[in-house]
PDB file of C-alpha atoms in Angstrom:
ATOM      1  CA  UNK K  26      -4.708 -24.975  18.541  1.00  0.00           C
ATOM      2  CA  UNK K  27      -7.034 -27.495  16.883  1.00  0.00           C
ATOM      3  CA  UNK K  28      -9.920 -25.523  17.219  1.00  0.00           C
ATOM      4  CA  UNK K  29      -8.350 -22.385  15.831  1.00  0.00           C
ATOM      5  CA  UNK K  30      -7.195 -24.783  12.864  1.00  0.00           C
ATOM      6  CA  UNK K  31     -10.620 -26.248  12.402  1.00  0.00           C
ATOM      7  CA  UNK K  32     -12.686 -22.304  12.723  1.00  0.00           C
ATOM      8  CA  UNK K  33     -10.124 -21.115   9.787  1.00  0.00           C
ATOM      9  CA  UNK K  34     -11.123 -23.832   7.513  1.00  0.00           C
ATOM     10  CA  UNK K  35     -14.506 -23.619   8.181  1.00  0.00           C
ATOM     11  CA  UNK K  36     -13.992 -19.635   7.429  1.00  0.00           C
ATOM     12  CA  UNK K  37     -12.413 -20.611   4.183  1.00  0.00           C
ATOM     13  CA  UNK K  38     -14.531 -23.207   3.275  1.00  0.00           C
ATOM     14  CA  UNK K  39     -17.822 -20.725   3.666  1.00  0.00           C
ATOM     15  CA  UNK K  40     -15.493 -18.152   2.017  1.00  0.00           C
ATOM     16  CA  UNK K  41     -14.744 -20.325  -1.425  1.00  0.00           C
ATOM     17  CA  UNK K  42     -18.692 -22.033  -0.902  1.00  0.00           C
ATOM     18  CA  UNK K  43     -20.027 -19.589  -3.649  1.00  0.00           C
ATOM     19  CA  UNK K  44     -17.367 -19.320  -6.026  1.00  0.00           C
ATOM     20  CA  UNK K  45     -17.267 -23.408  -5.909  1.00  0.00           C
ATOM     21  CA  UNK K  46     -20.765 -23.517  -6.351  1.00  0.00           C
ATOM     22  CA  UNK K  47     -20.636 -21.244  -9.462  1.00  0.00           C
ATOM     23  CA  UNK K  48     -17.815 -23.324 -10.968  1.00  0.00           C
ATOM     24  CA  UNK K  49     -20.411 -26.302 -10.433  1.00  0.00           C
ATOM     25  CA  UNK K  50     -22.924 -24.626 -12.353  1.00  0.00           C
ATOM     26  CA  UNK K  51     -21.275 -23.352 -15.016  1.00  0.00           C
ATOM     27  CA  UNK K  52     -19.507 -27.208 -15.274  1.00  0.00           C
ATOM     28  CA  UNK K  53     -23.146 -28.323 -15.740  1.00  0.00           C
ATOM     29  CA  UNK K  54     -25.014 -25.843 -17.150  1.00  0.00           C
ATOM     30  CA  UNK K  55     -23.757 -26.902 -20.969  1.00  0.00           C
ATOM     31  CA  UNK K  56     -23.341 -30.477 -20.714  1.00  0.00           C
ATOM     32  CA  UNK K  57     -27.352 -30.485 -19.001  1.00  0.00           C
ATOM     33  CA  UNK K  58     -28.005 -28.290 -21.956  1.00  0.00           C
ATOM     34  CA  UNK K  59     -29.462 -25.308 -20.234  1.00  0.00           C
ATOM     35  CA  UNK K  60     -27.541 -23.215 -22.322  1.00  0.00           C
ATOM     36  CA  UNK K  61     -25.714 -23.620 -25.343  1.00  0.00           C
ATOM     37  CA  UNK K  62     -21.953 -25.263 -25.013  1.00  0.00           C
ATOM     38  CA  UNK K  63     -20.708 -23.348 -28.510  1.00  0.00           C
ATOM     39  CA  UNK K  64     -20.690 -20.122 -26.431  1.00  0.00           C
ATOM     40  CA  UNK K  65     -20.709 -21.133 -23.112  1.00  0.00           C
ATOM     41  CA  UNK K  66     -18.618 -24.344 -22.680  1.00  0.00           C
ATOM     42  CA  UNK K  67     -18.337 -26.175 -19.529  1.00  0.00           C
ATOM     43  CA  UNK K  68     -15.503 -24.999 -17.258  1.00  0.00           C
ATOM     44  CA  UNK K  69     -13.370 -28.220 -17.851  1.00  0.00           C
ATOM     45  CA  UNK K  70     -12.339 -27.039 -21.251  1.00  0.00           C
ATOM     46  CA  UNK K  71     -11.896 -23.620 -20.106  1.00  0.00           C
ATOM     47  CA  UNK K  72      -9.929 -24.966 -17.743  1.00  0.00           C
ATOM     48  CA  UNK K  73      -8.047 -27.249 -20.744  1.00  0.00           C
ATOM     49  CA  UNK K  74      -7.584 -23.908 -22.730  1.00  0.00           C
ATOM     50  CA  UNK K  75      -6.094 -21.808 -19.698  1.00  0.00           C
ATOM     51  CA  UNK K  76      -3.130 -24.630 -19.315  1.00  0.00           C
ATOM     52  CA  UNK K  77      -2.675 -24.939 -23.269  1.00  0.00           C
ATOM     53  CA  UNK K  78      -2.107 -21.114 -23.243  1.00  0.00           C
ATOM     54  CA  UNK K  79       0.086 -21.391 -20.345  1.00  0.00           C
ATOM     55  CA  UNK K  80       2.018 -23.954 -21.906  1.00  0.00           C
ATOM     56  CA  UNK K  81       2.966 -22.486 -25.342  1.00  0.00           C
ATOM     57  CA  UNK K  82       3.780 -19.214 -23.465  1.00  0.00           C
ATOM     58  CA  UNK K  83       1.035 -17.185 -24.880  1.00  0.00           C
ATOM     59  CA  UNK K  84      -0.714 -16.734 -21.385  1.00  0.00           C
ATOM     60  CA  UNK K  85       2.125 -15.458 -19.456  1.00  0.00           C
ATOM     61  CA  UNK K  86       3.162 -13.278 -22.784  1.00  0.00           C
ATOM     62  CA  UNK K  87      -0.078 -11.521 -22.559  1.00  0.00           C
ATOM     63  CA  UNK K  88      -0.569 -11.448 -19.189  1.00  0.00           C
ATOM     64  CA  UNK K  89       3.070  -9.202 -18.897  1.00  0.00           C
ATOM     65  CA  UNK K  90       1.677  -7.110 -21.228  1.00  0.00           C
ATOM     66  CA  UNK K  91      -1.263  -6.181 -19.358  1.00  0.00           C
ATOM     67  CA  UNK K  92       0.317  -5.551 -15.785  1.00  0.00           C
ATOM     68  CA  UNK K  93       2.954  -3.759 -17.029  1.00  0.00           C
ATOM     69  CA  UNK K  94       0.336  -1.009 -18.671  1.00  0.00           C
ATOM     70  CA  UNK K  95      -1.937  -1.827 -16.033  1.00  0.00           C
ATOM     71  CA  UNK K  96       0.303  -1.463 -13.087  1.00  0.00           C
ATOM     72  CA  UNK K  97       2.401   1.660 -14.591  1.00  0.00           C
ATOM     73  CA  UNK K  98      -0.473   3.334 -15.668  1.00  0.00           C
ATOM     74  CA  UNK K  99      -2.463   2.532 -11.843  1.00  0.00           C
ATOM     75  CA  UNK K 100       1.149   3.870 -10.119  1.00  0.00           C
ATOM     76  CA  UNK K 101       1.622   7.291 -11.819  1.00  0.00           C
ATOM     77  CA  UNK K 102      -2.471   7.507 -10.680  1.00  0.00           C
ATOM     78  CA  UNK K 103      -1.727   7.169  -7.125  1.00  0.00           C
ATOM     79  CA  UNK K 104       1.691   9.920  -7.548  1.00  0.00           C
ATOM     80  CA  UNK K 105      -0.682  12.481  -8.837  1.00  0.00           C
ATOM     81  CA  UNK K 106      -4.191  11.883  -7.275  1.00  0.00           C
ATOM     82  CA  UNK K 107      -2.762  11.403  -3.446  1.00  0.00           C
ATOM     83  CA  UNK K 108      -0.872  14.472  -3.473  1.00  0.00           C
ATOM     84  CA  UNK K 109      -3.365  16.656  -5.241  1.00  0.00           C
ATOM     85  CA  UNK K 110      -6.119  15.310  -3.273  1.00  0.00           C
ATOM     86  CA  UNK K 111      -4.375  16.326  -0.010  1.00  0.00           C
ATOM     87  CA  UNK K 112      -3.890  19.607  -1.906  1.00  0.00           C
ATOM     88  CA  UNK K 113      -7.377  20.045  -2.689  1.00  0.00           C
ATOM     89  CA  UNK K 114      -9.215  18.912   0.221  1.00  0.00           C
ATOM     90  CA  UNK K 115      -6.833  21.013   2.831  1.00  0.00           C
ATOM     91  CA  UNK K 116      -7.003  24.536   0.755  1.00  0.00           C
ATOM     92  CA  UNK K 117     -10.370  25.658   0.414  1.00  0.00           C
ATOM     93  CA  UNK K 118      -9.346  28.363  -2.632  1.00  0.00           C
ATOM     94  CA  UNK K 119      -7.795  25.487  -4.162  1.00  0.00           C
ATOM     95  CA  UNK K 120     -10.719  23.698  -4.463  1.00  0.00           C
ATOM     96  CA  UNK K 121     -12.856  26.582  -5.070  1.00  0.00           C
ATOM     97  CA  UNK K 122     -10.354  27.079  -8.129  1.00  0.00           C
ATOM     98  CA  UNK K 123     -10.229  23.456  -9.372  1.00  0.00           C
ATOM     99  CA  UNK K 124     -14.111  22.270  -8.478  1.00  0.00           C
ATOM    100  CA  UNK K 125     -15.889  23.252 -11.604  1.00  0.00           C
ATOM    101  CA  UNK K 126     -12.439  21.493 -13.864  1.00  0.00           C
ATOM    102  CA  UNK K 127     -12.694  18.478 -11.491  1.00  0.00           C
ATOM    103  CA  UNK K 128     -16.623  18.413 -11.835  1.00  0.00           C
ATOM    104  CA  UNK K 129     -16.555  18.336 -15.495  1.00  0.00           C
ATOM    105  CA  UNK K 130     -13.711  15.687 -15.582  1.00  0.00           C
ATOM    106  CA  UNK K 131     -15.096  13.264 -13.269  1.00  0.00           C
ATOM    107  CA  UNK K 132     -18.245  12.858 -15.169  1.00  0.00           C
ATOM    108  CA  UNK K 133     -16.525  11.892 -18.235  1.00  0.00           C
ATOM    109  CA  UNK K 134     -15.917   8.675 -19.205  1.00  0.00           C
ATOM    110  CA  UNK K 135     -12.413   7.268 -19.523  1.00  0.00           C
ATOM    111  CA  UNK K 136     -13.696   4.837 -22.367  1.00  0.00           C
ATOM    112  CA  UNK K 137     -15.662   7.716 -23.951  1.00  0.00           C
ATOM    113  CA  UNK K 138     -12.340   9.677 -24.098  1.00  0.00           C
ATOM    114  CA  UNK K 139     -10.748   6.809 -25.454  1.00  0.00           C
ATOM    115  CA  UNK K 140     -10.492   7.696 -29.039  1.00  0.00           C
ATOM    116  CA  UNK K 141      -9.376  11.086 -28.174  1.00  0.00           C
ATOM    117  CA  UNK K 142      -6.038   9.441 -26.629  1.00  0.00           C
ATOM    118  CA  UNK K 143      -5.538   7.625 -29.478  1.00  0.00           C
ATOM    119  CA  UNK K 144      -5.594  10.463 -31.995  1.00  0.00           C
ATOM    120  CA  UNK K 145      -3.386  12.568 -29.905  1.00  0.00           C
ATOM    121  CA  UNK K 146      -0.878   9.675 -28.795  1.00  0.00           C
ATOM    122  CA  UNK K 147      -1.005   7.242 -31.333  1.00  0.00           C
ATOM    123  CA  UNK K 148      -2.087   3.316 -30.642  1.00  0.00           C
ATOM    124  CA  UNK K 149       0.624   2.516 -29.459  1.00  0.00           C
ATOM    125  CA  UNK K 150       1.915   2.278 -25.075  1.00  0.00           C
ATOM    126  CA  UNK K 151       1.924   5.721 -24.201  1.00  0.00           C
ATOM    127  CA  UNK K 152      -2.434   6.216 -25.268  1.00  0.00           C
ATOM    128  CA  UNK K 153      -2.929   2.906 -23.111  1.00  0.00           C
ATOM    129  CA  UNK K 154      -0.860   4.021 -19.736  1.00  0.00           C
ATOM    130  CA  UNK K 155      -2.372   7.214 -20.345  1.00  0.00           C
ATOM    131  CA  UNK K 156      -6.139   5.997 -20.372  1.00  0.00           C
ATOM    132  CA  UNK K 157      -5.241   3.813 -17.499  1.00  0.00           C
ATOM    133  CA  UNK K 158      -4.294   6.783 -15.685  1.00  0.00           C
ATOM    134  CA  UNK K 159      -6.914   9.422 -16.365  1.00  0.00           C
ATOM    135  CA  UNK K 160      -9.643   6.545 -15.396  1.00  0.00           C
ATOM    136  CA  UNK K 161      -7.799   5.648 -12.174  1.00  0.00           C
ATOM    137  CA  UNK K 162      -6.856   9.061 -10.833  1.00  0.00           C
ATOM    138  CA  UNK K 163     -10.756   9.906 -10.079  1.00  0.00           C
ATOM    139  CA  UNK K 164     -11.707   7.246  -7.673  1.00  0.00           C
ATOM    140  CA  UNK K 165      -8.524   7.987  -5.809  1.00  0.00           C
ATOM    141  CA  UNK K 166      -8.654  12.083  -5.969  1.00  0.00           C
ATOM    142  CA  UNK K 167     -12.165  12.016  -4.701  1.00  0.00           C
ATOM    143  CA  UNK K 168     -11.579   9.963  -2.049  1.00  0.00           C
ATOM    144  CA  UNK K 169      -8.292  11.187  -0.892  1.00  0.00           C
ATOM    145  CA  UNK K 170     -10.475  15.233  -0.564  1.00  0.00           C
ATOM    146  CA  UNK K 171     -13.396  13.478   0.978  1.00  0.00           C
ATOM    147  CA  UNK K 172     -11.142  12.154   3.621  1.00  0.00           C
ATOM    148  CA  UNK K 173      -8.941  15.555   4.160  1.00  0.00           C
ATOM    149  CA  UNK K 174     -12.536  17.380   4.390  1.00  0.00           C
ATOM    150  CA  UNK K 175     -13.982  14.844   7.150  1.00  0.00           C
ATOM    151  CA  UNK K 176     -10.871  14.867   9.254  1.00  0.00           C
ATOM    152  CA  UNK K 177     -12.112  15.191  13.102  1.00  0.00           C
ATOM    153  CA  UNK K 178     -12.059  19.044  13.574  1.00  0.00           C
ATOM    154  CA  UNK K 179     -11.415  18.623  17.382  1.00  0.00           C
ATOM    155  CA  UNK K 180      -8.108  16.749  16.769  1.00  0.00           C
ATOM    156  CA  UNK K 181      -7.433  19.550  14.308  1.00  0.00           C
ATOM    157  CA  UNK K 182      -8.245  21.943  16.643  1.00  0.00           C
ATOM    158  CA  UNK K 183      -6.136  19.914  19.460  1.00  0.00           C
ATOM    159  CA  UNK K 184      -3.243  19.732  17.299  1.00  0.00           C
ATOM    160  CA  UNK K 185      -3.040  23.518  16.614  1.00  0.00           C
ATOM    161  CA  UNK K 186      -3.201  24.139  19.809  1.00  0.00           C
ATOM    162  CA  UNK K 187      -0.053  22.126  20.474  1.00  0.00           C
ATOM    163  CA  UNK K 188       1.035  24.581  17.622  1.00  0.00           C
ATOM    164  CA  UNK K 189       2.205  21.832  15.105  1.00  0.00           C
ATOM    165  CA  UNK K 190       3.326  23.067  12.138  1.00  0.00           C
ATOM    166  CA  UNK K 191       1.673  22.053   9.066  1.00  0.00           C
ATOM    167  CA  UNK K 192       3.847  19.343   7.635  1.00  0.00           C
ATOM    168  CA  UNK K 193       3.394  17.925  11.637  1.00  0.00           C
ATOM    169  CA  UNK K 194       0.005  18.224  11.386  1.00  0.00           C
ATOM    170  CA  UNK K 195      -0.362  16.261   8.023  1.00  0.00           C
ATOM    171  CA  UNK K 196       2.003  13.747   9.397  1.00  0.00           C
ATOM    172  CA  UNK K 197       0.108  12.789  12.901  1.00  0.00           C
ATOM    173  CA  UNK K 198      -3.774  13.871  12.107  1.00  0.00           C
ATOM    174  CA  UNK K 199      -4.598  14.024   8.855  1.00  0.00           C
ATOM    175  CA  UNK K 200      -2.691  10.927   6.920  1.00  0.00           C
ATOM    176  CA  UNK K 201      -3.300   8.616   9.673  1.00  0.00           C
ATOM    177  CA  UNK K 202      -7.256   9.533   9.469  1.00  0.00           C
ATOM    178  CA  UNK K 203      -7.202   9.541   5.868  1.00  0.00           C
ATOM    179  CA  UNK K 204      -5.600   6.551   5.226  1.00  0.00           C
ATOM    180  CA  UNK K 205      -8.932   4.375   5.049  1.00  0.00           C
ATOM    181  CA  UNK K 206     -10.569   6.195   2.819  1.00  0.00           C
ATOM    182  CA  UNK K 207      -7.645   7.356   0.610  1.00  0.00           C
ATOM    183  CA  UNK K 208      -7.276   3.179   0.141  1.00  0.00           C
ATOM    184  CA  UNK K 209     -10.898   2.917  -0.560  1.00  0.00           C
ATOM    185  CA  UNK K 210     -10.075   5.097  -3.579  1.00  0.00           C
ATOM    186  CA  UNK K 211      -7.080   3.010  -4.287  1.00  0.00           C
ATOM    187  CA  UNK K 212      -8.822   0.019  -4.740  1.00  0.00           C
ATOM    188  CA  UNK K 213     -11.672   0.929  -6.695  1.00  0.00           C
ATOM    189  CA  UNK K 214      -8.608   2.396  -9.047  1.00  0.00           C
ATOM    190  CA  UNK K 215      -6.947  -0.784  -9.242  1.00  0.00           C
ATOM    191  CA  UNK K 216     -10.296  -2.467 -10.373  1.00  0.00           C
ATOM    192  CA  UNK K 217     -10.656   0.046 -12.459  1.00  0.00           C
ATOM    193  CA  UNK K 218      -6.819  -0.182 -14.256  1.00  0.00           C
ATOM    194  CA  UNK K 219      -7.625  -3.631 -14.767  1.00  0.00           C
ATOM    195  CA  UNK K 220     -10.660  -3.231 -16.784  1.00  0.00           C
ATOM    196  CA  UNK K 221     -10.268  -0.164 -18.665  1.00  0.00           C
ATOM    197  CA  UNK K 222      -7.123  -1.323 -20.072  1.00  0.00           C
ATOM    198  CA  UNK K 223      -8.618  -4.566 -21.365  1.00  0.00           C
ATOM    199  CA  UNK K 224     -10.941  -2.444 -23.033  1.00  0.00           C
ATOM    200  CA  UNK K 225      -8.181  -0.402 -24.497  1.00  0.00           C
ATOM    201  CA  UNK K 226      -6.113  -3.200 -25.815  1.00  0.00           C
ATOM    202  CA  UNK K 227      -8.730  -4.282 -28.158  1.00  0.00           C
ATOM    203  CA  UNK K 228      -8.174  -1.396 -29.965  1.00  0.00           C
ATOM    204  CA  UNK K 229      -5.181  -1.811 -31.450  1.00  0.00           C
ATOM    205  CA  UNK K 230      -2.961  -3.871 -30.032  1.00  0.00           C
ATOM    206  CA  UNK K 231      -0.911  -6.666 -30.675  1.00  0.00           C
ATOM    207  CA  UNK K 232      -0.599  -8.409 -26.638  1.00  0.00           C
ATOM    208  CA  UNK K 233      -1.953  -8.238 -23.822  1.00  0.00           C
ATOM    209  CA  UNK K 234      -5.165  -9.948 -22.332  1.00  0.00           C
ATOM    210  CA  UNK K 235      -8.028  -7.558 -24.147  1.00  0.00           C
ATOM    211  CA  UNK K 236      -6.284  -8.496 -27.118  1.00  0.00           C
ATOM    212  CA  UNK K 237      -6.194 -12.043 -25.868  1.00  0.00           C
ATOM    213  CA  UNK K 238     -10.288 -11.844 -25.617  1.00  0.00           C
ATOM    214  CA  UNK K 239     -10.424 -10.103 -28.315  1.00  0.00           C
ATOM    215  CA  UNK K 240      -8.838 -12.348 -30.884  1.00  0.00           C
ATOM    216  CA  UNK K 241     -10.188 -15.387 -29.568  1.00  0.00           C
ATOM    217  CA  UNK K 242     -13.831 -14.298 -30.018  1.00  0.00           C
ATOM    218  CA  UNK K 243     -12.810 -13.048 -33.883  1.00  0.00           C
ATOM    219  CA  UNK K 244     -11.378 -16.688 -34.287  1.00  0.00           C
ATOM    220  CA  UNK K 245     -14.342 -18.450 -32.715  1.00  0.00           C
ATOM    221  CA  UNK K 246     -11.878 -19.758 -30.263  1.00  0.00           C
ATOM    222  CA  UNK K 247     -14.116 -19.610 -27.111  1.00  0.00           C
ATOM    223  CA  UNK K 248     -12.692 -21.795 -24.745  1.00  0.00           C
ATOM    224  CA  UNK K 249      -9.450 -19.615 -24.836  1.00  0.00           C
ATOM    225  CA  UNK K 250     -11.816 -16.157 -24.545  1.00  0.00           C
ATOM    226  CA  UNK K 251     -13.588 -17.239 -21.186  1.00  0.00           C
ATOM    227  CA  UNK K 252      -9.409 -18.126 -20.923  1.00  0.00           C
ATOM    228  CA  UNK K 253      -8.689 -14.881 -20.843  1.00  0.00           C
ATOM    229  CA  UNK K 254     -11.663 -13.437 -18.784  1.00  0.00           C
ATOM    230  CA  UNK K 255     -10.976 -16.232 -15.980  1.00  0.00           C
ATOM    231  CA  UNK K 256      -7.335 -14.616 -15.560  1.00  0.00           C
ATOM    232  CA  UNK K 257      -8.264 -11.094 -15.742  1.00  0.00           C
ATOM    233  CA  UNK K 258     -10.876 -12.142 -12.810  1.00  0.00           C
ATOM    234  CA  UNK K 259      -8.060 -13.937 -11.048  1.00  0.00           C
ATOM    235  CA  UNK K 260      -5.629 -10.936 -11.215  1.00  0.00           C
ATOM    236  CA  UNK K 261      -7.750  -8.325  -9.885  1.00  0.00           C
ATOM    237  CA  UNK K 262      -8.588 -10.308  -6.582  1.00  0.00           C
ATOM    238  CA  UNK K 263      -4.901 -10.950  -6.549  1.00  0.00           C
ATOM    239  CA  UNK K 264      -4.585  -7.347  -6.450  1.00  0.00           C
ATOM    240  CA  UNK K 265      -7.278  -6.353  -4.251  1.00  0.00           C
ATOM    241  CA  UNK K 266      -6.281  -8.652  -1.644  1.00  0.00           C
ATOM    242  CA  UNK K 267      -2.454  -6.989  -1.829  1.00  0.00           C
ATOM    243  CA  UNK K 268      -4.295  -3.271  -1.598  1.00  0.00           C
ATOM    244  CA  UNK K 269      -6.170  -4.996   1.241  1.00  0.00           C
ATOM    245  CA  UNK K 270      -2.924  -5.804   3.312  1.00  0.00           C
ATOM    246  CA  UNK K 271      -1.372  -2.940   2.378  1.00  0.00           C
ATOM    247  CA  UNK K 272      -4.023  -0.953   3.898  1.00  0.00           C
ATOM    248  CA  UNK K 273      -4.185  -3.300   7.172  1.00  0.00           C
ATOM    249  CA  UNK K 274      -0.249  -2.768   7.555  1.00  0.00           C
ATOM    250  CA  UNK K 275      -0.817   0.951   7.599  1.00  0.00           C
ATOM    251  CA  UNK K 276      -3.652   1.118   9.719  1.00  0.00           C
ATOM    252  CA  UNK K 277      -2.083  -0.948  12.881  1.00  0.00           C
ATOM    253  CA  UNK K 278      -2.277   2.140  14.816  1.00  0.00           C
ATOM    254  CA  UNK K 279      -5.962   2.037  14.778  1.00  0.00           C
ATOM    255  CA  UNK K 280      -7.739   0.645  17.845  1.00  0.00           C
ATOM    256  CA  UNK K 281     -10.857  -2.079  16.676  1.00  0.00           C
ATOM    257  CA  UNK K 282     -14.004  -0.540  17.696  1.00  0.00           C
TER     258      UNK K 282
END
């Protein structure tokens, strides 16, 4: 028991050895004067800035704002690209149909496309759920057809030969065998709801964290900007490592190599 103890903190220790060691240098980095505290001050008043915001409400405020685009936007993703990657990657004419769409698509940036949503939506929610979920349907889309296309062909093969019916099939062969990938796709998306709405929200908004960063920077407030970057950091490993056990709780049926 103690030794199991003692090999998970030394895991966690080597685990949280890098990110302590950057909070050291970025501590000392200003007050040493390697670099300039006016735009990079020590972590300590960062640190003083985060719990002020918290305080006065304006953290958690923003911070509402942000996951309730981010996640609503990153949730209608996965209800469209999962289905329609299945879709694409199982029929071959479908894909033959939607390939050259899809090509052109995926090479566009969602940030590029950015001022297009706004002049057809306005500035307001619906342009910033919407840019959330054109950016974080492709990671998920392409991975969910990639996996459907490198299903095993012999337990394809074996399962028709049982005669299972498609919906059978799907359920037993191809979900289970996609399910690694399809989450690979789903967590590059949620990276990528995270960030592309932060962009989006300084662009006319009046909450949320980009608008957080945003403001502070125009105000020369820059403790409360690296603030607001810290917690946009924070929230996407916080969601990552959810995705993470997500995945892991619908993958016990795998066998560790």
């Amino acid at each position: 028991m103690a030794t199991a103890v003692l090999r998970r903190l030394r895991a966690g220790l080597l685990r949280s050895a890098a990110v302590l060691a950057l909070l050291a240098l970025w501590e000392a980095a200003p007050r040493l004067g390697l670099v300039d505290a006016t735009f990079l001050p020590p972590f300590s008043e960062v640190a003083r800035a985060w719990w002020g915001l918290l305080a006065d409400g304006q953290l958690a405020e923003h911070t509402r704002a942000s996951l309730t685009r981010s996640f609503g936007g990153f949730a209608l993703a996965v209800l469209v690209a999962v289905p329609l990657g299945l879709l694409i990657g199982w029929y071959r004419p479908v894909a033959a149909f939607l390939g050259p769409l899809l090509e052109l698509f995926r090479n566009t940036a969602a940030l590029a496309l950015l001022p297009v949503f706004v002049l057809l939506l306005g500035i307001g929610e619906t342009s910033k759920i919407s840019i959330v979920v054109y950016a974080c349907v492709w990671p998920i889309l392409l991975n969910t057809i990639s996996a459907v296309g490198n299903a095993d062909p012999t337990l394809v093969r074996l399962a028709r030969s049982m005669d299972l019916s498609t919906p059978r099939l799907f359920q037993k062969v191809i979900l289970p065998a996609s399910v690694p990938a399809v989450f690979t796709g789903i967590r590059l998306a949620g990276a990528v709801s995270i960030l592309v709405l932060v962009a989006a929200e300084m662009i006319g908004a009046k909450a949320g964290l980009g608008y957080l960063i945003n403001a502070s920077q125009f105000n020369f407030a820059i403790p409360q900007m690296y603030a607001g970057i810290v917690t946009i950091s924070a929230i996407g490993v916080a969601f990552n490592q959810l995705l993470v056990a997500v995945e892991r709780r619908l993958s016990l049926w795998r066998v560790p190599a």
